[in-house]
């Protein structure tokens, strides 16, 4: 079983839509949860960073963690064409130094 | 310059060549990393350096040889590579090596082995 499962998509939505991106994981020791955004021909950039369960909001982005079901979500409200990118989830345990990246979900927001 | 800079952006090399990838970070971080990104696969951690000392080698073949002369510079020396080594090689840095120190990535070197 993979440490992190992420639907690769591609996901295509109209501008203004609410987007839901999801990951599941198997390791109950994961305590830190990150989302990275990667534009074409660029490196990943940190988008959201949360610790343990709950929600965290930053502008149009909301990260949600449900540790009981080992489910991570990233919601994008009022999606824009500039949100078109690949989104990578990356949970990690509280000890050690390794992040466990998902394969990424490719998102296209159509104007 | 700011952030993490990688050169070259693209590299094509034959299986008998020797080449090097370069990474420089301007963030004042203490830890640097090499990751491999292949299509439809998760990022693979290759090497970790903390205060220029290697702290992790993730069972990487010896045809990949890292070098970290100081906390700001990281190299990946390549020799006798295989076609399956073609991928995007990403350098990253972080303040520390714990998972509470998020990674900051460069834009990568796209490597093609012919």
PDB file of C-alpha atoms in Angstrom:
ATOM      1  CA  UNK A   1       0.000   0.000   0.000  1.00  0.00           C
ATOM      2  CA  UNK A   2       1.333   3.428  -0.940  1.00  0.00           C
ATOM      3  CA  UNK A   3       1.974   5.887   1.871  1.00  0.00           C
ATOM      4  CA  UNK A   4      -0.030   8.587   0.096  1.00  0.00           C
ATOM      5  CA  UNK A   5      -2.694   8.209  -2.602  1.00  0.00           C
ATOM      6  CA  UNK A   6      -3.706  11.118  -4.785  1.00  0.00           C
ATOM      7  CA  UNK A   7      -5.947  11.085  -7.848  1.00  0.00           C
ATOM      8  CA  UNK A   8      -3.775  12.351 -10.730  1.00  0.00           C
ATOM      9  CA  UNK A   9      -6.713  13.832 -12.613  1.00  0.00           C
ATOM     10  CA  UNK A  10      -6.628  15.752 -14.855  1.00  0.00           C
ATOM     11  CA  UNK A  11      -9.322  17.910 -13.330  1.00  0.00           C
ATOM     12  CA  UNK A  12     -10.889  20.622 -15.463  1.00  0.00           C
ATOM     13  CA  UNK A  13     -13.305  23.223 -14.024  1.00  0.00           C
ATOM     14  CA  UNK A  14     -14.819  26.519 -15.192  1.00  0.00           C
ATOM     15  CA  UNK A  15     -13.572  29.783 -13.725  1.00  0.00           C
ATOM     16  CA  UNK A  16     -15.304  30.615 -10.457  1.00  0.00           C
ATOM     17  CA  UNK A  17     -15.952  27.008  -9.476  1.00  0.00           C
ATOM     18  CA  UNK A  18     -15.103  25.530  -6.087  1.00  0.00           C
ATOM     19  CA  UNK A  19     -12.378  22.944  -6.444  1.00  0.00           C
ATOM     20  CA  UNK A  20     -11.788  20.044  -4.081  1.00  0.00           C
ATOM     21  CA  UNK A  21      -8.447  18.241  -4.180  1.00  0.00           C
ATOM     22  CA  UNK A  22      -7.916  15.192  -2.002  1.00  0.00           C
ATOM     23  CA  UNK A  23      -5.359  12.753  -0.665  1.00  0.00           C
ATOM     24  CA  UNK A  24      -5.589   9.677   1.524  1.00  0.00           C
ATOM     25  CA  UNK A  25      -2.744   8.288   3.562  1.00  0.00           C
ATOM     26  CA  UNK A  26      -2.014   5.121   5.480  1.00  0.00           C
ATOM     27  CA  UNK A  27       0.465   6.175   8.189  1.00  0.00           C
ATOM     28  CA  UNK A  28      -1.309   7.184  11.394  1.00  0.00           C
ATOM     29  CA  UNK A  29       1.924   8.846  12.585  1.00  0.00           C
ATOM     30  CA  UNK A  30       1.509  11.695  10.093  1.00  0.00           C
ATOM     31  CA  UNK A  31       1.068  14.966  11.995  1.00  0.00           C
ATOM     32  CA  UNK A  32       2.172  17.650   9.507  1.00  0.00           C
ATOM     33  CA  UNK A  33       0.273  18.208   6.289  1.00  0.00           C
ATOM     34  CA  UNK A  34       1.444  20.346   3.436  1.00  0.00           C
ATOM     35  CA  UNK A  35       0.123  21.281   0.038  1.00  0.00           C
ATOM     36  CA  UNK A  36       2.466  22.357  -2.718  1.00  0.00           C
ATOM     37  CA  UNK A  37       1.505  23.947  -6.030  1.00  0.00           C
ATOM     38  CA  UNK A  38       3.643  23.277  -9.083  1.00  0.00           C
ATOM     39  CA  UNK A  39       3.235  25.287 -12.258  1.00  0.00           C
ATOM     40  CA  UNK A  40       4.417  23.837 -15.546  1.00  0.00           C
ATOM     41  CA  UNK A  41       8.220  23.971 -15.873  1.00  0.00           C
ATOM     42  CA  UNK A  42       8.580  25.238 -12.303  1.00  0.00           C
ATOM     43  CA  UNK A  43       9.450  23.704  -8.949  1.00  0.00           C
ATOM     44  CA  UNK A  44       6.822  23.066  -6.268  1.00  0.00           C
ATOM     45  CA  UNK A  45       5.987  26.025  -4.016  1.00  0.00           C
ATOM     46  CA  UNK A  46       4.510  25.717  -0.542  1.00  0.00           C
ATOM     47  CA  UNK A  47       0.846  26.668  -0.528  1.00  0.00           C
ATOM     48  CA  UNK A  48      -0.550  25.501   2.810  1.00  0.00           C
ATOM     49  CA  UNK A  49       0.966  24.031   5.965  1.00  0.00           C
ATOM     50  CA  UNK A  50      -1.103  22.571   8.797  1.00  0.00           C
ATOM     51  CA  UNK A  51      -0.506  20.589  11.923  1.00  0.00           C
ATOM     52  CA  UNK A  52      -2.811  17.811  13.132  1.00  0.00           C
ATOM     53  CA  UNK A  53      -6.543  17.800  12.419  1.00  0.00           C
ATOM     54  CA  UNK A  54      -8.817  20.681  11.554  1.00  0.00           C
ATOM     55  CA  UNK A  55      -9.117  23.445   9.006  1.00  0.00           C
ATOM     56  CA  UNK A  56      -6.814  26.239   7.966  1.00  0.00           C
ATOM     57  CA  UNK A  57      -7.852  29.058   5.678  1.00  0.00           C
ATOM     58  CA  UNK A  58      -5.666  31.392   3.633  1.00  0.00           C
ATOM     59  CA  UNK A  59      -7.518  33.627   1.221  1.00  0.00           C
ATOM     60  CA  UNK A  60      -9.331  31.477  -1.333  1.00  0.00           C
ATOM     61  CA  UNK A  61      -7.597  28.313  -0.079  1.00  0.00           C
ATOM     62  CA  UNK A  62      -8.723  26.040   2.761  1.00  0.00           C
ATOM     63  CA  UNK A  63      -6.797  22.989   3.920  1.00  0.00           C
ATOM     64  CA  UNK A  64      -8.718  20.362   5.834  1.00  0.00           C
ATOM     65  CA  UNK A  65      -7.338  17.356   7.685  1.00  0.00           C
ATOM     66  CA  UNK A  66      -9.399  14.474   9.039  1.00  0.00           C
ATOM     67  CA  UNK A  67      -6.981  12.205  10.873  1.00  0.00           C
ATOM     68  CA  UNK A  68      -9.676   9.748  11.880  1.00  0.00           C
ATOM     69  CA  UNK A  69     -10.257   8.833   8.240  1.00  0.00           C
ATOM     70  CA  UNK A  70      -6.704   9.710   7.098  1.00  0.00           C
ATOM     71  CA  UNK A  71      -8.084  12.145   4.549  1.00  0.00           C
ATOM     72  CA  UNK A  72      -6.583  15.463   3.444  1.00  0.00           C
ATOM     73  CA  UNK A  73      -8.386  18.061   1.354  1.00  0.00           C
ATOM     74  CA  UNK A  74      -7.551  21.361  -0.297  1.00  0.00           C
ATOM     75  CA  UNK A  75     -10.471  23.573  -1.324  1.00  0.00           C
ATOM     76  CA  UNK A  76     -10.096  26.460  -3.754  1.00  0.00           C
ATOM     77  CA  UNK A  77     -12.948  28.973  -3.833  1.00  0.00           C
ATOM     78  CA  UNK A  78     -13.656  31.217  -6.821  1.00  0.00           C
ATOM     79  CA  UNK A  79     -11.061  29.359  -8.888  1.00  0.00           C
ATOM     80  CA  UNK A  80      -9.027  31.409 -11.379  1.00  0.00           C
ATOM     81  CA  UNK A  81      -7.136  30.444 -14.540  1.00  0.00           C
ATOM     82  CA  UNK A  82      -3.951  31.272 -12.596  1.00  0.00           C
ATOM     83  CA  UNK A  83      -4.782  28.343 -10.290  1.00  0.00           C
ATOM     84  CA  UNK A  84      -4.090  25.945 -13.177  1.00  0.00           C
ATOM     85  CA  UNK A  85      -1.222  23.816 -11.883  1.00  0.00           C
ATOM     86  CA  UNK A  86      -0.415  20.472 -10.309  1.00  0.00           C
ATOM     87  CA  UNK A  87      -1.174  20.223  -6.601  1.00  0.00           C
ATOM     88  CA  UNK A  88       0.906  17.915  -4.411  1.00  0.00           C
ATOM     89  CA  UNK A  89      -0.045  16.827  -0.922  1.00  0.00           C
ATOM     90  CA  UNK A  90       2.844  16.037   1.424  1.00  0.00           C
ATOM     91  CA  UNK A  91       2.138  14.675   4.888  1.00  0.00           C
ATOM     92  CA  UNK A  92       4.914  13.906   7.359  1.00  0.00           C
ATOM     93  CA  UNK A  93       5.304  12.337  10.797  1.00  0.00           C
ATOM     94  CA  UNK A  94       6.337  14.514  13.728  1.00  0.00           C
ATOM     95  CA  UNK A  95       9.708  12.764  14.004  1.00  0.00           C
ATOM     96  CA  UNK A  96      12.254  12.340  11.262  1.00  0.00           C
ATOM     97  CA  UNK A  97      12.811  14.544   8.278  1.00  0.00           C
ATOM     98  CA  UNK A  98      10.943  12.918   5.418  1.00  0.00           C
ATOM     99  CA  UNK A  99       7.919  14.250   3.610  1.00  0.00           C
ATOM    100  CA  UNK A 100       5.779  11.704   1.758  1.00  0.00           C
ATOM    101  CA  UNK A 101       4.594  13.307  -1.455  1.00  0.00           C
ATOM    102  CA  UNK A 102       1.531  12.328  -3.429  1.00  0.00           C
ATOM    103  CA  UNK A 103       1.795  11.993  -7.208  1.00  0.00           C
ATOM    104  CA  UNK A 104      -0.050  15.279  -7.706  1.00  0.00           C
ATOM    105  CA  UNK A 105      -3.403  16.287  -9.204  1.00  0.00           C
ATOM    106  CA  UNK A 106      -3.347  18.311 -12.417  1.00  0.00           C
ATOM    107  CA  UNK A 107      -5.923  21.135 -12.375  1.00  0.00           C
ATOM    108  CA  UNK A 108      -7.016  23.320 -15.275  1.00  0.00           C
ATOM    109  CA  UNK A 109      -9.351  26.273 -14.694  1.00  0.00           C
ATOM    110  CA  UNK A 110     -11.039  27.297 -17.922  1.00  0.00           C
ATOM    111  CA  UNK A 111     -11.809  31.027 -18.422  1.00  0.00           C
TER     112      UNK A 111
ATOM    113  CA  UNK B   1      18.985  36.710  -6.602  1.00  0.00           C
ATOM    114  CA  UNK B   2      16.493  35.198  -4.244  1.00  0.00           C
ATOM    115  CA  UNK B   3      15.234  31.710  -3.474  1.00  0.00           C
ATOM    116  CA  UNK B   4      16.741  28.524  -4.840  1.00  0.00           C
ATOM    117  CA  UNK B   5      18.496  28.615  -8.215  1.00  0.00           C
ATOM    118  CA  UNK B   6      19.335  25.540 -10.279  1.00  0.00           C
ATOM    119  CA  UNK B   7      21.533  25.280 -13.345  1.00  0.00           C
ATOM    120  CA  UNK B   8      21.333  24.144 -16.034  1.00  0.00           C
ATOM    121  CA  UNK B   9      17.580  24.148 -16.669  1.00  0.00           C
ATOM    122  CA  UNK B  10      17.912  21.421 -19.295  1.00  0.00           C
ATOM    123  CA  UNK B  11      20.607  18.790 -19.829  1.00  0.00           C
ATOM    124  CA  UNK B  12      20.941  16.079 -22.431  1.00  0.00           C
ATOM    125  CA  UNK B  13      23.713  13.578 -21.886  1.00  0.00           C
ATOM    126  CA  UNK B  14      24.850  10.253 -23.228  1.00  0.00           C
ATOM    127  CA  UNK B  15      25.272   7.251 -20.974  1.00  0.00           C
ATOM    128  CA  UNK B  16      29.056   7.610 -20.986  1.00  0.00           C
ATOM    129  CA  UNK B  17      29.149  11.331 -20.190  1.00  0.00           C
ATOM    130  CA  UNK B  18      29.964  13.030 -16.905  1.00  0.00           C
ATOM    131  CA  UNK B  19      28.033  16.134 -15.975  1.00  0.00           C
ATOM    132  CA  UNK B  20      27.113  18.102 -12.859  1.00  0.00           C
ATOM    133  CA  UNK B  21      23.974  19.843 -11.649  1.00  0.00           C
ATOM    134  CA  UNK B  22      24.332  22.956  -9.528  1.00  0.00           C
ATOM    135  CA  UNK B  23      22.063  24.411  -6.866  1.00  0.00           C
ATOM    136  CA  UNK B  24      22.430  27.639  -4.901  1.00  0.00           C
ATOM    137  CA  UNK B  25      20.128  28.934  -2.174  1.00  0.00           C
ATOM    138  CA  UNK B  26      19.908  32.559  -1.043  1.00  0.00           C
ATOM    139  CA  UNK B  27      17.536  31.961   1.881  1.00  0.00           C
ATOM    140  CA  UNK B  28      20.075  31.476   4.655  1.00  0.00           C
ATOM    141  CA  UNK B  29      18.894  27.917   5.185  1.00  0.00           C
ATOM    142  CA  UNK B  30      20.968  25.192   6.781  1.00  0.00           C
ATOM    143  CA  UNK B  31      19.633  22.113   5.002  1.00  0.00           C
ATOM    144  CA  UNK B  32      19.681  21.219   1.304  1.00  0.00           C
ATOM    145  CA  UNK B  33      18.145  18.330  -0.585  1.00  0.00           C
ATOM    146  CA  UNK B  34      18.090  16.585  -3.937  1.00  0.00           C
ATOM    147  CA  UNK B  35      14.788  15.133  -5.139  1.00  0.00           C
ATOM    148  CA  UNK B  36      13.955  13.212  -8.319  1.00  0.00           C
ATOM    149  CA  UNK B  37      10.588  13.827  -9.989  1.00  0.00           C
ATOM    150  CA  UNK B  38       9.407  11.342 -12.619  1.00  0.00           C
ATOM    151  CA  UNK B  39       6.095  11.368 -14.450  1.00  0.00           C
ATOM    152  CA  UNK B  40       3.226   9.833 -12.482  1.00  0.00           C
ATOM    153  CA  UNK B  41       5.474   9.091  -9.498  1.00  0.00           C
ATOM    154  CA  UNK B  42       5.830  10.842  -6.142  1.00  0.00           C
ATOM    155  CA  UNK B  43       8.884  12.974  -5.503  1.00  0.00           C
ATOM    156  CA  UNK B  44      11.753  10.726  -4.465  1.00  0.00           C
ATOM    157  CA  UNK B  45      14.144  12.003  -1.823  1.00  0.00           C
ATOM    158  CA  UNK B  46      17.725  11.307  -2.868  1.00  0.00           C
ATOM    159  CA  UNK B  47      20.089  13.121  -0.503  1.00  0.00           C
ATOM    160  CA  UNK B  48      19.904  15.418   2.520  1.00  0.00           C
ATOM    161  CA  UNK B  49      22.626  17.733   3.778  1.00  0.00           C
ATOM    162  CA  UNK B  50      22.483  19.629   7.056  1.00  0.00           C
ATOM    163  CA  UNK B  51      25.191  22.221   7.741  1.00  0.00           C
ATOM    164  CA  UNK B  52      27.003  20.717   4.695  1.00  0.00           C
ATOM    165  CA  UNK B  53      27.126  17.241   6.258  1.00  0.00           C
ATOM    166  CA  UNK B  54      25.255  14.440   4.490  1.00  0.00           C
ATOM    167  CA  UNK B  55      22.567  13.093   6.788  1.00  0.00           C
ATOM    168  CA  UNK B  56      20.597  10.946   4.371  1.00  0.00           C
ATOM    169  CA  UNK B  57      21.316   8.852   1.301  1.00  0.00           C
ATOM    170  CA  UNK B  58      18.100   7.209   0.215  1.00  0.00           C
ATOM    171  CA  UNK B  59      19.690   4.134  -1.390  1.00  0.00           C
ATOM    172  CA  UNK B  60      20.694   6.138  -4.430  1.00  0.00           C
ATOM    173  CA  UNK B  61      22.926   4.379  -7.014  1.00  0.00           C
ATOM    174  CA  UNK B  62      26.577   5.408  -6.920  1.00  0.00           C
ATOM    175  CA  UNK B  63      26.345   6.907 -10.420  1.00  0.00           C
ATOM    176  CA  UNK B  64      24.819   9.896  -8.576  1.00  0.00           C
ATOM    177  CA  UNK B  65      27.377  11.633  -6.362  1.00  0.00           C
ATOM    178  CA  UNK B  66      26.391  14.671  -4.288  1.00  0.00           C
ATOM    179  CA  UNK B  67      28.697  17.405  -3.038  1.00  0.00           C
ATOM    180  CA  UNK B  68      27.925  20.178  -0.567  1.00  0.00           C
ATOM    181  CA  UNK B  69      30.878  22.553  -0.101  1.00  0.00           C
ATOM    182  CA  UNK B  70      28.879  24.937   2.119  1.00  0.00           C
ATOM    183  CA  UNK B  71      25.310  25.512   3.300  1.00  0.00           C
ATOM    184  CA  UNK B  72      24.468  27.598   0.232  1.00  0.00           C
ATOM    185  CA  UNK B  73      25.694  25.336  -2.559  1.00  0.00           C
ATOM    186  CA  UNK B  74      24.844  21.800  -3.584  1.00  0.00           C
ATOM    187  CA  UNK B  75      26.007  19.786  -6.559  1.00  0.00           C
ATOM    188  CA  UNK B  76      24.937  16.484  -8.065  1.00  0.00           C
ATOM    189  CA  UNK B  77      27.654  14.816 -10.124  1.00  0.00           C
ATOM    190  CA  UNK B  78      26.411  12.384 -12.748  1.00  0.00           C
ATOM    191  CA  UNK B  79      28.289   9.615 -14.545  1.00  0.00           C
ATOM    192  CA  UNK B  80      27.387   6.540 -16.603  1.00  0.00           C
ATOM    193  CA  UNK B  81      23.677   7.210 -16.236  1.00  0.00           C
ATOM    194  CA  UNK B  82      20.902   5.025 -17.596  1.00  0.00           C
ATOM    195  CA  UNK B  83      17.922   6.123 -19.719  1.00  0.00           C
ATOM    196  CA  UNK B  84      15.615   5.490 -16.728  1.00  0.00           C
ATOM    197  CA  UNK B  85      17.477   8.267 -14.905  1.00  0.00           C
ATOM    198  CA  UNK B  86      15.802  10.792 -17.203  1.00  0.00           C
ATOM    199  CA  UNK B  87      13.673  12.970 -14.936  1.00  0.00           C
ATOM    200  CA  UNK B  88      13.342  16.405 -13.357  1.00  0.00           C
ATOM    201  CA  UNK B  89      15.917  16.839 -10.596  1.00  0.00           C
ATOM    202  CA  UNK B  90      14.831  19.280  -7.936  1.00  0.00           C
ATOM    203  CA  UNK B  91      16.969  20.959  -5.329  1.00  0.00           C
ATOM    204  CA  UNK B  92      15.337  22.207  -2.139  1.00  0.00           C
ATOM    205  CA  UNK B  93      16.394  23.946   1.034  1.00  0.00           C
ATOM    206  CA  UNK B  94      14.905  24.387   4.490  1.00  0.00           C
ATOM    207  CA  UNK B  95      15.829  26.122   7.716  1.00  0.00           C
ATOM    208  CA  UNK B  96      16.320  22.817   9.522  1.00  0.00           C
ATOM    209  CA  UNK B  97      15.844  19.169   8.672  1.00  0.00           C
ATOM    210  CA  UNK B  98      12.752  18.565  10.788  1.00  0.00           C
ATOM    211  CA  UNK B  99       9.368  18.301   9.095  1.00  0.00           C
ATOM    212  CA  UNK B 100       8.303  21.545  10.755  1.00  0.00           C
ATOM    213  CA  UNK B 101      10.695  23.283   8.328  1.00  0.00           C
ATOM    214  CA  UNK B 102       8.910  23.460   4.970  1.00  0.00           C
ATOM    215  CA  UNK B 103      10.895  22.851   1.812  1.00  0.00           C
ATOM    216  CA  UNK B 104      11.668  25.602  -0.698  1.00  0.00           C
ATOM    217  CA  UNK B 105      12.303  24.204  -4.182  1.00  0.00           C
ATOM    218  CA  UNK B 106      14.217  25.408  -7.197  1.00  0.00           C
ATOM    219  CA  UNK B 107      12.775  25.084 -10.695  1.00  0.00           C
ATOM    220  CA  UNK B 108      14.704  21.928 -11.415  1.00  0.00           C
ATOM    221  CA  UNK B 109      17.000  20.551 -14.084  1.00  0.00           C
ATOM    222  CA  UNK B 110      15.256  18.517 -16.780  1.00  0.00           C
ATOM    223  CA  UNK B 111      17.692  15.664 -17.503  1.00  0.00           C
ATOM    224  CA  UNK B 112      17.470  13.471 -20.575  1.00  0.00           C
ATOM    225  CA  UNK B 113      19.806  10.490 -20.866  1.00  0.00           C
ATOM    226  CA  UNK B 114      20.212   9.182 -24.409  1.00  0.00           C
TER     227      UNK B 114
END
